[in-house]
């Protein structure tokens, strides 16, 4: 009788042990459904109000940790941004969580440029000194420049400075893209990224190279 009593007493415990995984599974499935609903409910964009001193690059740096992703913001706000180099205090911008459709991709003509761009976050310091065409393409893109215009930008820089970081002309032009001193020290700089960003701004991201004599004369062609 003692043996039977032990068996009867043990049965509910075994039964409870069998039920526990089923409840745990139900809770796990419910949490998974909740997480999925939260993900679906997350908006595709958010908004940001422009403050004094902001640029698209600086805003992209804050949201994406990469100033070069400014084009995501530009593409999402084309209806209100006439010039990507000019945003206005108080303006409300749409900030996408991912690249908007229509943001183009581009593979540099020089294979080395792709490799340099891929490790840019850890090897930006290598994009300095005297650069060849691939390095200049990578530097242009590092500054936030258009992928599609990287090759032309490199050719112009080679024609203007021979790819020399510290090139200084008799007419007060600085760096790779020979930015004239009239643009101020922030743009007329020997700093590689600063010089590239100045070229991007002055050329409207490579759509207007009219300020460069080597482009107007055609002397840039064939440099890369």
XYZ file of N, CA and C in Angstrom:
672
model
N 0.821 -1.214 0.000
C 0.000 0.000 0.000
C 0.849 1.255 0.000
N 1.986 1.177 0.653
C 2.882 2.331 0.672
C 3.396 2.623 -0.720
N 3.652 1.548 -1.460
C 4.162 1.730 -2.829
C 3.093 2.375 -3.690
N 1.852 1.909 -3.581
C 0.755 2.484 -4.373
C 0.539 3.933 -4.015
N 0.636 4.240 -2.733
C 0.454 5.626 -2.313
C 1.509 6.534 -2.919
N 2.693 6.057 -3.009
C 3.771 6.859 -3.617
C 3.488 7.115 -5.072
N 3.015 6.089 -5.755
C 2.742 6.251 -7.176
C 1.615 7.244 -7.414
N 0.553 7.179 -6.604
C -0.587 8.086 -6.758
C -0.163 9.513 -6.478
N 0.645 9.694 -5.458
C 1.090 11.036 -5.100
C 1.987 11.617 -6.164
N 2.739 10.756 -6.848
C 3.707 11.247 -7.837
C 3.040 11.643 -9.132
N 1.899 11.086 -9.425
C 1.272 11.304 -10.721
C 0.991 12.763 -11.040
N 0.380 13.552 -10.097
C 0.115 14.957 -10.425
C 1.387 15.740 -10.762
N 2.489 15.363 -10.110
C 3.731 16.072 -10.404
C 4.179 15.799 -11.826
N 4.072 14.550 -12.252
C 4.450 14.210 -13.616
C 3.540 14.930 -14.602
N 2.245 14.983 -14.281
C 1.275 15.645 -15.160
C 1.619 17.140 -15.303
N 1.951 17.784 -14.185
C 2.311 19.197 -14.213
C 3.562 19.423 -15.044
N 4.518 18.527 -14.946
C 5.753 18.664 -15.710
C 5.472 18.582 -17.195
N 4.497 17.771 -17.577
C 4.163 17.640 -18.992
C 3.495 18.902 -19.525
N 2.768 19.618 -18.691
C 2.042 20.812 -19.117
C 2.937 22.043 -19.260
N 4.008 22.100 -18.499
C 4.838 23.316 -18.461
C 5.384 23.723 -19.839
N 5.963 22.807 -20.633
C 6.463 23.219 -21.954
C 5.382 23.794 -22.841
N 4.149 23.246 -22.741
C 3.063 23.747 -23.584
C 2.765 25.197 -23.262
N 2.723 25.557 -21.973
C 2.463 26.952 -21.602
C 3.604 27.854 -22.060
N 4.846 27.364 -21.908
C 6.000 28.161 -22.317
C 5.964 28.422 -23.816
N 5.571 27.393 -24.579
C 5.483 27.551 -26.027
C 4.436 28.589 -26.397
N 3.287 28.553 -25.700
C 2.222 29.523 -25.982
C 2.692 30.935 -25.716
N 3.416 31.136 -24.601
C 3.916 32.469 -24.271
C 4.921 32.936 -25.309
N 5.812 32.030 -25.745
C 6.815 32.377 -26.746
C 6.167 32.793 -28.054
N 5.152 32.029 -28.483
C 4.462 32.359 -29.731
C 3.748 33.697 -29.632
N 3.136 33.968 -28.482
C 2.447 35.239 -28.297
C 3.429 36.403 -28.356
N 4.622 36.229 -27.720
C 5.630 37.291 -27.743
C 6.132 37.529 -29.152
N 6.297 36.443 -29.925
C 6.758 36.569 -31.303
C 5.763 37.365 -32.133
N 4.431 37.069 -31.906
C 3.415 37.828 -32.642
C 3.431 39.296 -32.245
N 3.642 39.561 -30.959
C 3.708 40.949 -30.486
C 4.890 41.679 -31.098
N 6.071 41.011 -31.124
C 7.263 41.626 -31.711
C 7.046 41.924 -33.184
N 6.383 41.003 -33.890
C 6.127 41.217 -35.313
C 5.216 42.411 -35.527
N 4.190 42.545 -34.666
C 3.289 43.693 -34.776
C 4.017 44.997 -34.525
N 4.944 45.005 -33.560
C 5.719 46.207 -33.270
C 6.570 46.594 -34.459
N 7.202 45.575 -35.101
C 8.040 45.866 -36.266
C 7.207 46.437 -37.394
N 5.997 45.842 -37.610
C 5.148 46.346 -38.696
C 4.620 47.738 -38.395
N 4.451 48.043 -37.125
C 3.908 49.342 -36.745
C 4.945 50.451 -36.815
N 6.245 50.095 -36.849
C 7.286 51.128 -36.889
C 7.181 51.934 -38.183
N 7.125 53.246 -38.110
C 6.988 54.052 -39.320
C 8.216 53.949 -40.204
N 8.019 54.180 -41.510
C 9.135 54.094 -42.455
C 10.028 55.325 -42.375
N 9.502 56.417 -41.819
C 10.268 57.653 -41.743
C 10.030 58.345 -40.403
N 10.817 59.349 -40.132
C 10.614 60.235 -38.991
C 10.905 61.642 -39.477
N 10.704 62.646 -38.670
C 10.928 64.018 -39.101
C 11.992 64.683 -38.242
N 12.627 65.671 -38.846
C 13.656 66.440 -38.143
C 13.505 67.904 -38.540
N 13.577 68.795 -37.572
C 13.496 70.226 -37.845
C 14.905 70.800 -37.909
N 15.223 71.420 -39.028
C 16.568 71.938 -39.280
C 16.923 73.038 -38.276
N 18.143 72.956 -37.747
C 18.650 73.953 -36.818
C 19.793 74.735 -37.450
N 20.154 75.813 -36.816
C 21.249 76.644 -37.312
C 22.536 75.825 -37.405
N 23.221 75.929 -38.541
C 24.481 75.219 -38.740
C 24.340 73.839 -39.340
N 23.103 73.349 -39.506
C 22.886 72.016 -40.066
C 23.192 71.966 -41.555
N 23.657 70.831 -42.014
C 23.749 70.496 -43.432
C 23.161 69.094 -43.587
N 22.886 68.702 -44.815
C 22.379 67.346 -45.013
C 23.401 66.317 -44.540
N 24.681 66.615 -44.746
C 25.728 65.685 -44.313
C 25.759 65.548 -42.796
N 25.644 66.678 -42.087
C 25.702 66.607 -40.626
C 24.472 65.897 -40.063
N 23.316 66.103 -40.693
C 22.100 65.424 -40.239
C 22.225 63.923 -40.486
N 22.757 63.557 -41.663
C 22.960 62.138 -41.965
C 23.941 61.518 -40.987
N 24.972 62.262 -40.616
C 25.939 61.756 -39.657
C 25.292 61.464 -38.310
N 24.344 62.307 -37.916
C 23.654 62.111 -36.636
C 22.740 60.891 -36.651
N 22.048 60.684 -37.779
C 21.076 59.594 -37.835
C 21.679 58.268 -38.289
N 22.628 58.326 -39.240
C 23.149 57.095 -39.825
C 24.614 56.815 -39.488
N 25.248 57.744 -38.740
C 26.680 57.645 -38.431
C 27.539 57.625 -39.692
N 27.003 58.167 -40.774
C 27.742 58.253 -42.029
C 27.266 59.473 -42.801
N 28.050 60.564 -42.803
C 27.645 61.774 -43.523
C 27.369 61.528 -44.999
N 28.011 60.479 -45.546
C 27.828 60.177 -46.956
C 26.423 59.720 -47.314
N 25.620 59.372 -46.315
C 24.243 58.948 -46.583
C 23.278 60.129 -46.670
N 23.820 61.339 -46.829
C 22.960 62.525 -46.949
C 21.991 62.388 -48.116
N 22.374 61.598 -49.142
C 21.511 61.437 -50.314
C 20.194 60.751 -49.953
N 20.188 59.916 -48.880
C 18.932 59.301 -48.442
C 17.940 60.384 -48.065
N 18.437 61.387 -47.323
C 17.565 62.469 -46.869
C 17.157 63.340 -48.058
N 18.102 63.596 -48.940
C 17.806 64.424 -50.114
C 16.729 63.767 -50.982
N 16.875 62.465 -51.248
C 15.899 61.766 -52.083
C 14.513 61.794 -51.449
N 14.466 61.702 -50.120
C 13.173 61.673 -49.430
C 12.527 63.054 -49.348
N 13.295 64.104 -49.662
C 12.777 65.474 -49.526
C 12.952 66.303 -50.785
N 13.041 65.644 -51.936
C 13.268 66.365 -53.199
C 12.204 67.432 -53.462
N 10.987 67.193 -52.995
C 9.908 68.146 -53.272
C 10.102 69.464 -52.534
N 10.918 69.471 -51.476
C 11.106 70.705 -50.711
C 12.532 71.225 -50.715
N 13.513 70.396 -51.123
C 14.911 70.841 -51.173
C 15.291 71.111 -52.613
N 15.432 72.379 -52.949
C 15.824 72.724 -54.303
C 17.305 72.521 -54.540
N 18.115 72.835 -53.542
C 19.565 72.729 -53.631
C 20.047 71.935 -52.418
N 20.670 70.756 -52.643
C 21.110 69.942 -51.502
C 22.165 70.612 -50.633
N 22.756 71.688 -51.128
C 23.748 72.415 -50.337
C 23.106 73.463 -49.437
N 21.783 73.622 -49.549
C 21.107 74.659 -48.769
C 19.850 74.098 -48.107
N 19.866 74.055 -46.780
C 18.658 73.751 -46.017
C 18.440 74.914 -45.062
N 17.210 75.105 -44.641
C 16.863 76.320 -43.920
C 16.357 76.024 -42.504
N 16.756 76.876 -41.594
C 16.356 76.735 -40.199
C 14.831 76.711 -40.103
N 14.315 75.735 -39.347
C 12.873 75.600 -39.184
C 12.227 74.678 -40.192
N 12.964 74.302 -41.238
C 12.430 73.408 -42.263
C 12.271 71.999 -41.680
N 11.149 71.355 -41.941
C 10.885 70.008 -41.447
C 11.260 68.995 -42.529
N 12.207 68.116 -42.216
C 12.687 67.141 -43.186
C 12.240 65.731 -42.804
N 11.934 64.942 -43.817
C 11.621 63.533 -43.618
C 12.928 62.755 -43.562
N 13.108 61.949 -42.519
C 14.326 61.156 -42.354
C 13.964 59.684 -42.504
N 14.340 59.055 -43.635
C 13.990 57.641 -43.818
C 14.850 56.730 -42.949
N 14.313 55.563 -42.633
C 15.073 54.572 -41.863
C 16.020 53.784 -42.763
N 15.730 53.750 -44.060
C 16.581 53.029 -45.006
C 16.618 53.811 -46.312
N 17.470 53.390 -47.212
C 17.658 54.115 -48.468
C 16.361 54.143 -49.269
N 15.890 55.334 -49.675
C 14.669 55.414 -50.486
C 14.885 54.789 -51.855
N 13.810 54.311 -52.461
C 13.907 53.790 -53.819
C 14.311 54.924 -54.741
N 15.170 54.607 -55.678
C 15.656 55.631 -56.587
C 17.040 56.124 -56.228
N 17.542 55.764 -55.028
C 18.898 56.126 -54.670
C 19.826 55.214 -55.442
N 20.569 55.770 -56.361
C 21.346 54.968 -57.292
C 22.600 54.395 -56.663
N 23.070 53.318 -57.252
C 24.340 52.738 -56.849
C 25.309 52.837 -58.017
N 26.587 52.784 -57.722
C 27.592 52.987 -58.758
C 28.848 52.228 -58.382
N 29.427 51.549 -59.323
C 30.689 50.858 -59.086
C 31.809 51.655 -59.715
N 32.789 52.143 -58.933
C 33.885 52.929 -59.488
C 34.597 52.170 -60.599
N 35.146 52.890 -61.584
C 35.843 52.243 -62.680
C 37.172 51.659 -62.224
N 37.679 52.151 -61.124
C 38.944 51.643 -60.618
C 38.662 50.678 -59.482
N 39.128 49.440 -59.618
C 38.806 48.406 -58.637
C 39.264 48.783 -57.239
N 40.380 49.463 -57.122
C 40.893 49.813 -55.808
C 39.943 50.743 -55.064
N 39.203 51.555 -55.782
C 38.307 52.515 -55.127
C 37.242 51.791 -54.320
N 36.743 50.671 -54.852
C 35.730 49.919 -54.133
C 36.283 49.405 -52.819
N 37.492 48.869 -52.858
C 38.100 48.344 -51.639
C 38.347 49.453 -50.628
N 38.808 50.607 -51.105
C 39.074 51.714 -50.185
C 37.788 52.222 -49.557
N 36.727 52.306 -50.350
C 35.459 52.791 -49.811
C 34.904 51.812 -48.773
N 35.134 50.524 -48.987
C 34.600 49.518 -48.068
C 35.221 49.593 -46.684
N 36.481 49.998 -46.623
C 37.157 50.072 -45.319
C 37.328 51.510 -44.865
N 36.527 52.382 -45.430
C 36.705 53.810 -45.186
C 36.582 54.188 -43.719
N 35.658 53.553 -43.018
C 35.429 53.940 -41.635
C 36.632 53.667 -40.754
N 37.485 52.715 -41.148
C 38.660 52.402 -40.338
C 39.958 52.838 -40.984
N 39.897 53.309 -42.218
C 41.133 53.652 -42.904
C 41.050 54.982 -43.640
N 40.238 55.914 -43.110
C 40.113 57.212 -43.760
C 41.455 57.911 -43.855
N 42.316 57.666 -42.880
C 43.618 58.332 -42.870
C 44.456 57.967 -44.081
N 44.136 56.825 -44.739
C 44.903 56.429 -45.924
C 44.554 57.305 -47.126
N 43.408 58.006 -47.060
C 42.996 58.866 -48.168
C 43.576 60.257 -47.955
N 44.879 60.331 -48.008
C 45.575 61.595 -47.824
C 46.919 61.496 -48.532
N 47.663 62.602 -48.525
C 48.923 62.595 -49.255
C 48.665 62.655 -50.741
N 49.574 62.147 -51.526
C 49.396 62.124 -52.982
C 48.559 60.909 -53.351
N 47.425 61.136 -54.005
C 46.483 60.073 -54.357
C 46.405 59.873 -55.861
N 46.177 58.646 -56.248
C 45.886 58.341 -57.632
C 44.396 58.432 -57.888
N 43.994 58.011 -59.078
C 42.582 58.135 -59.454
C 41.665 57.346 -58.528
N 42.045 56.127 -58.177
C 41.177 55.322 -57.315
C 41.024 55.949 -55.943
N 42.112 56.486 -55.408
C 42.041 57.140 -54.107
C 41.182 58.385 -54.147
N 41.248 59.128 -55.232
C 40.439 60.340 -55.371
C 38.957 60.002 -55.517
N 38.650 58.921 -56.220
C 37.256 58.473 -56.306
C 36.730 58.134 -54.915
N 37.545 57.375 -54.166
C 37.125 56.970 -52.826
C 36.963 58.183 -51.921
N 37.847 59.167 -52.045
C 37.768 60.371 -51.225
C 36.512 61.170 -51.558
N 36.203 61.303 -52.824
C 34.985 61.998 -53.253
C 33.757 61.355 -52.611
N 33.678 60.035 -52.664
C 32.543 59.342 -52.081
C 32.548 59.448 -50.554
N 33.748 59.458 -49.970
C 33.843 59.599 -48.503
C 33.274 60.931 -48.045
N 33.402 61.944 -48.883
C 32.871 63.255 -48.548
C 31.385 63.375 -48.785
N 30.770 62.314 -49.309
C 29.335 62.331 -49.577
C 28.992 62.571 -51.023
N 29.989 62.516 -51.902
C 29.759 62.789 -53.312
C 29.029 61.677 -54.037
N 28.390 62.044 -55.127
C 27.627 61.111 -55.947
C 28.525 60.002 -56.488
N 28.046 58.762 -56.387
C 28.775 57.633 -56.958
C 28.992 57.838 -58.460
N 27.954 58.308 -59.125
C 27.998 58.430 -60.577
C 29.011 59.461 -61.061
N 29.353 60.424 -60.207
C 30.271 61.487 -60.616
C 31.685 61.283 -60.081
N 31.926 60.170 -59.397
C 33.228 59.952 -58.758
C 34.370 59.917 -59.769
N 34.164 59.281 -60.910
C 35.230 59.164 -61.903
C 35.606 60.523 -62.477
N 34.585 61.313 -62.833
C 34.857 62.662 -63.360
C 35.539 63.521 -62.307
N 35.084 63.406 -61.065
C 35.694 64.173 -59.975
C 37.172 63.834 -59.831
N 37.506 62.553 -59.954
C 38.903 62.136 -59.849
C 39.729 62.692 -60.999
N 39.161 62.665 -62.198
C 39.895 63.202 -63.351
C 40.174 64.697 -63.180
N 39.187 65.433 -62.678
C 39.361 66.866 -62.476
C 40.411 67.134 -61.409
N 40.372 66.370 -60.331
C 41.372 66.555 -59.273
C 42.777 66.263 -59.786
N 42.906 65.239 -60.607
C 44.223 64.927 -61.176
C 44.700 66.061 -62.076
N 43.775 66.632 -62.854
C 44.148 67.739 -63.746
C 44.478 68.995 -62.960
N 43.782 69.217 -61.846
C 43.958 70.436 -61.064
C 45.205 70.400 -60.178
N 45.441 69.263 -59.531
C 46.504 69.215 -58.517
C 47.495 68.076 -58.690
N 47.259 67.218 -59.670
C 48.107 66.044 -59.798
C 47.897 65.074 -58.654
N 46.754 65.198 -57.966
C 46.465 64.317 -56.843
C 47.241 64.652 -55.585
N 47.737 65.883 -55.475
C 48.553 66.282 -54.322
C 47.704 67.005 -53.272
N 47.756 66.484 -52.070
C 46.960 67.037 -50.975
C 47.303 68.494 -50.695
N 48.587 68.841 -50.724
C 49.016 70.179 -50.313
C 49.335 71.091 -51.499
N 48.710 70.808 -52.625
C 48.910 71.683 -53.784
C 48.343 73.070 -53.482
N 49.111 74.105 -53.789
C 48.679 75.500 -53.587
C 49.105 76.305 -54.792
N 48.136 76.882 -55.479
C 48.441 77.606 -56.707
C 48.778 79.068 -56.411
N 49.412 79.762 -57.372
C 49.699 81.191 -57.204
C 48.434 82.038 -57.055
N 47.299 81.482 -57.489
C 46.033 82.233 -57.381
C 45.237 81.826 -56.138
N 45.933 81.206 -55.161
C 45.338 80.898 -53.852
C 44.290 79.788 -53.925
N 44.618 78.729 -54.648
C 43.741 77.566 -54.759
C 44.342 76.406 -53.975
N 43.512 75.702 -53.196
C 44.006 74.724 -52.235
C 43.616 73.284 -52.554
N 44.577 72.394 -52.324
C 44.290 70.974 -52.240
C 43.959 70.266 -53.529
N 43.410 69.068 -53.363
C 43.149 68.172 -54.490
C 42.318 68.828 -55.589
N 41.232 69.483 -55.175
C 40.325 70.080 -56.166
C 40.569 71.580 -56.323
N 41.677 72.075 -55.777
C 42.081 73.470 -55.934
C 40.930 74.431 -55.646
N 40.473 74.397 -54.425
C 39.376 75.264 -53.981
C 39.935 76.650 -53.682
N 39.378 77.656 -54.314
C 39.890 79.013 -54.168
C 39.651 79.567 -52.775
N 40.609 80.368 -52.307
C 40.533 80.947 -50.974
C 39.326 81.826 -50.750
N 38.715 82.298 -51.818
C 37.533 83.155 -51.680
C 36.352 82.409 -51.043
N 36.421 81.083 -51.037
C 35.343 80.298 -50.438
C 35.479 80.192 -48.927
N 36.569 80.705 -48.379
C 36.754 80.682 -46.934
C 37.560 79.480 -46.471
N 38.142 79.563 -45.271
C 39.037 78.510 -44.775
C 38.373 77.163 -44.548
N 37.063 77.145 -44.342
C 36.387 75.871 -44.131
C 36.366 75.027 -45.401
N 36.365 75.687 -46.557
C 36.312 74.969 -47.832
C 37.666 74.974 -48.547
N 38.373 76.107 -48.485
C 39.704 76.183 -49.080
C 40.690 75.606 -48.070
N 40.720 74.286 -48.017
C 41.475 73.592 -46.972
C 42.302 72.468 -47.574
N 43.380 72.112 -46.870
C 44.181 70.961 -47.275
C 43.629 69.671 -46.668
N 42.675 69.789 -45.760
C 42.070 68.604 -45.167
C 41.374 67.795 -46.262
N 41.695 66.513 -46.422
C 41.149 65.743 -47.545
C 39.625 65.725 -47.616
N 38.974 65.382 -46.504
C 37.507 65.316 -46.513
C 36.915 66.704 -46.728
N 37.481 67.709 -46.059
C 36.983 69.070 -46.218
C 37.115 69.560 -47.643
N 38.236 69.227 -48.291
C 38.454 69.635 -49.676
C 37.464 68.941 -50.608
N 37.230 67.655 -50.362
C 36.262 66.915 -51.179
C 34.858 67.471 -50.993
N 34.485 67.766 -49.758
C 33.139 68.287 -49.501
C 32.951 69.667 -50.116
N 34.027 70.451 -50.146
C 33.942 71.758 -50.804
C 33.700 71.577 -52.300
N 34.412 70.635 -52.908
C 34.225 70.365 -54.335
C 32.807 69.877 -54.606
N 32.288 69.049 -53.714
C 30.922 68.547 -53.863
C 29.914 69.697 -53.811
N 30.120 70.598 -52.856
C 29.196 71.727 -52.703
C 29.264 72.674 -53.896
N 30.480 73.038 -54.293
C 30.649 74.015 -55.378
C 30.149 73.456 -56.710
N 30.321 72.148 -56.917
C 29.907 71.531 -58.186
C 28.471 71.025 -58.156
N 27.743 71.308 -57.077
C 26.382 70.774 -56.908
C 26.391 69.258 -57.088
N 27.292 68.634 -56.328
C 27.452 67.180 -56.333
C 27.792 66.636 -57.713
N 28.687 67.364 -58.384
C 29.192 66.869 -59.657
C 28.317 67.151 -60.853
N 27.275 67.948 -60.689
C 26.390 68.255 -61.821
C 26.781 69.542 -62.535
N 27.689 70.322 -61.928
C 28.102 71.585 -62.536
C 29.577 71.845 -62.215
N 30.444 71.515 -63.168
C 31.885 71.678 -62.982
C 32.399 72.970 -63.627
N 31.515 73.903 -63.886
C 31.889 75.119 -64.598
C 32.909 75.987 -63.889
N 33.078 75.799 -62.583
C 34.041 76.618 -61.836
C 35.483 76.138 -62.021
N 35.683 74.987 -62.642
C 37.020 74.425 -62.835
C 37.491 74.646 -64.276
N 38.600 75.352 -64.427
C 39.149 75.654 -65.746
C 39.495 74.389 -66.509
N 40.014 73.380 -65.809
C 40.413 72.152 -66.495
C 39.209 71.405 -67.064
N 38.047 71.616 -66.481
C 36.836 71.002 -67.027
C 36.352 71.794 -68.240
N 36.311 73.102 -68.104
C 35.842 73.975 -69.193
C 36.714 73.789 -70.435
N 38.011 73.674 -70.227
C 38.936 73.531 -71.356
C 39.028 72.120 -71.880
N 38.509 71.170 -71.117
C 38.603 69.763 -71.516
C 39.904 69.088 -71.102
N 40.757 69.813 -70.372
C 42.070 69.293 -69.983
C 41.975 68.130 -68.998
N 40.829 67.943 -68.379
C 40.665 66.860 -67.395
C 40.523 65.499 -68.049
N 40.083 65.482 -69.302
C 39.762 64.223 -69.974
C 41.015 63.345 -70.157
N 40.857 62.091 -69.818
C 41.958 61.145 -69.988
C 42.942 61.125 -68.844
N 42.703 61.917 -67.805
C 43.642 61.941 -66.673
C 43.566 60.663 -65.856
N 42.434 59.976 -65.938
C 42.302 58.691 -65.242
C 41.986 57.570 -66.231
